[in-house]
Amino acid sequence: MPACTYCDAPVETHDPVCVCECADGTGSTIDARFCNYACLVQHVEEAGLTLGDRCEWSPDADGCC
């Protein structure tokens, strides 16, 4: 039984979330399993996976209403 990437709990006993990164778009490779969204969020925050990955938005930018 696969374990949660974050907390090592069995993923099948919860509401699992699988994270895939596929260059060919097939979705066949599962890179990580989480037992729920809370574990996924904690993993992302603690690993700093969103640092430096944000868009800059301005209401004055082209194409804005």
GROMACS .gro file of C-alpha atoms in nm:
model
   65
    1MET     CA    1   0.000   0.000   0.000
    2PRO     CA    2   0.155   0.334  -0.105
    3ALA     CA    3   0.235   0.580   0.172
    4CYS     CA    4   0.179   0.954   0.180
    5THR     CA    5   0.487   1.147   0.069
    6TYR     CA    6   0.440   1.390   0.358
    7CYS     CA    7   0.317   1.190   0.660
    8ASP     CA    8   0.374   0.824   0.559
    9ALA     CA    9   0.008   0.732   0.623
   10PRO     CA   10  -0.149   0.480   0.381
   11VAL     CA   11  -0.306   0.689   0.106
   12GLU     CA   12  -0.591   0.448   0.028
   13THR     CA   13  -0.750   0.502   0.370
   14HIS     CA   14  -0.796   0.875   0.303
   15ASP     CA   15  -0.893   1.104   0.013
   16PRO     CA   16  -0.568   1.070  -0.187
   17VAL     CA   17  -0.411   1.326  -0.416
   18CYS     CA   18  -0.154   1.212  -0.673
   19VAL     CA   19   0.093   1.455  -0.827
   20CYS     CA   20   0.226   1.377  -1.173
   21GLU     CA   21   0.478   1.554  -1.391
   22CYS     CA   22   0.456   1.435  -1.748
   23ALA     CA   23   0.649   1.581  -2.038
   24ASP     CA   24   0.449   1.378  -2.290
   25GLY     CA   25   0.107   1.455  -2.142
   26THR     CA   26   0.013   1.092  -2.075
   27GLY     CA   27  -0.017   1.127  -1.698
   28SER     CA   28   0.128   0.781  -1.652
   29THR     CA   29   0.404   0.865  -1.402
   30ILE     CA   30   0.304   0.941  -1.042
   31ASP     CA   31   0.578   1.140  -0.871
   32ALA     CA   32   0.416   1.179  -0.529
   33ARG     CA   33   0.111   1.062  -0.337
   34PHE     CA   34  -0.057   1.251  -0.054
   35CYS     CA   35  -0.336   1.121   0.168
   36ASN     CA   36  -0.524   1.453   0.136
   37TYR     CA   37  -0.484   1.815   0.026
   38ALA     CA   38  -0.364   1.922   0.371
   39CYS     CA   39  -0.054   1.701   0.342
   40LEU     CA   40   0.006   1.829  -0.012
   41VAL     CA   41  -0.015   2.192   0.105
   42GLN     CA   42   0.218   2.129   0.400
   43HIS     CA   43   0.470   1.954   0.174
   44VAL     CA   44   0.465   2.243  -0.075
   45GLU     CA   45   0.505   2.506   0.200
   46GLU     CA   46   0.781   2.326   0.392
   47ALA     CA   47   0.978   2.244   0.075
   48GLY     CA   48   0.945   2.605  -0.048
   49LEU     CA   49   0.815   2.484  -0.385
   50THR     CA   50   0.637   2.811  -0.463
   51LEU     CA   51   0.923   3.047  -0.382
   52GLY     CA   52   1.006   3.253  -0.688
   53ASP     CA   53   0.722   3.099  -0.890
   54ARG     CA   54   0.467   3.372  -0.908
   55CYS     CA   55   0.322   3.597  -1.172
   56GLU     CA   56   0.326   3.970  -1.141
   57TRP     CA   57  -0.007   4.133  -1.210
   58SER     CA   58  -0.088   4.496  -1.258
   59PRO     CA   59  -0.426   4.651  -1.334
   60ASP     CA   60  -0.249   4.875  -1.584
   61ALA     CA   61  -0.106   4.584  -1.787
   62ASP     CA   62  -0.213   4.528  -2.147
   63GLY     CA   63  -0.528   4.323  -2.185
   64CYS     CA   64  -0.673   4.411  -1.843
   65CYS     CA   65  -1.028   4.532  -1.815
   0.00000   0.00000   0.00000
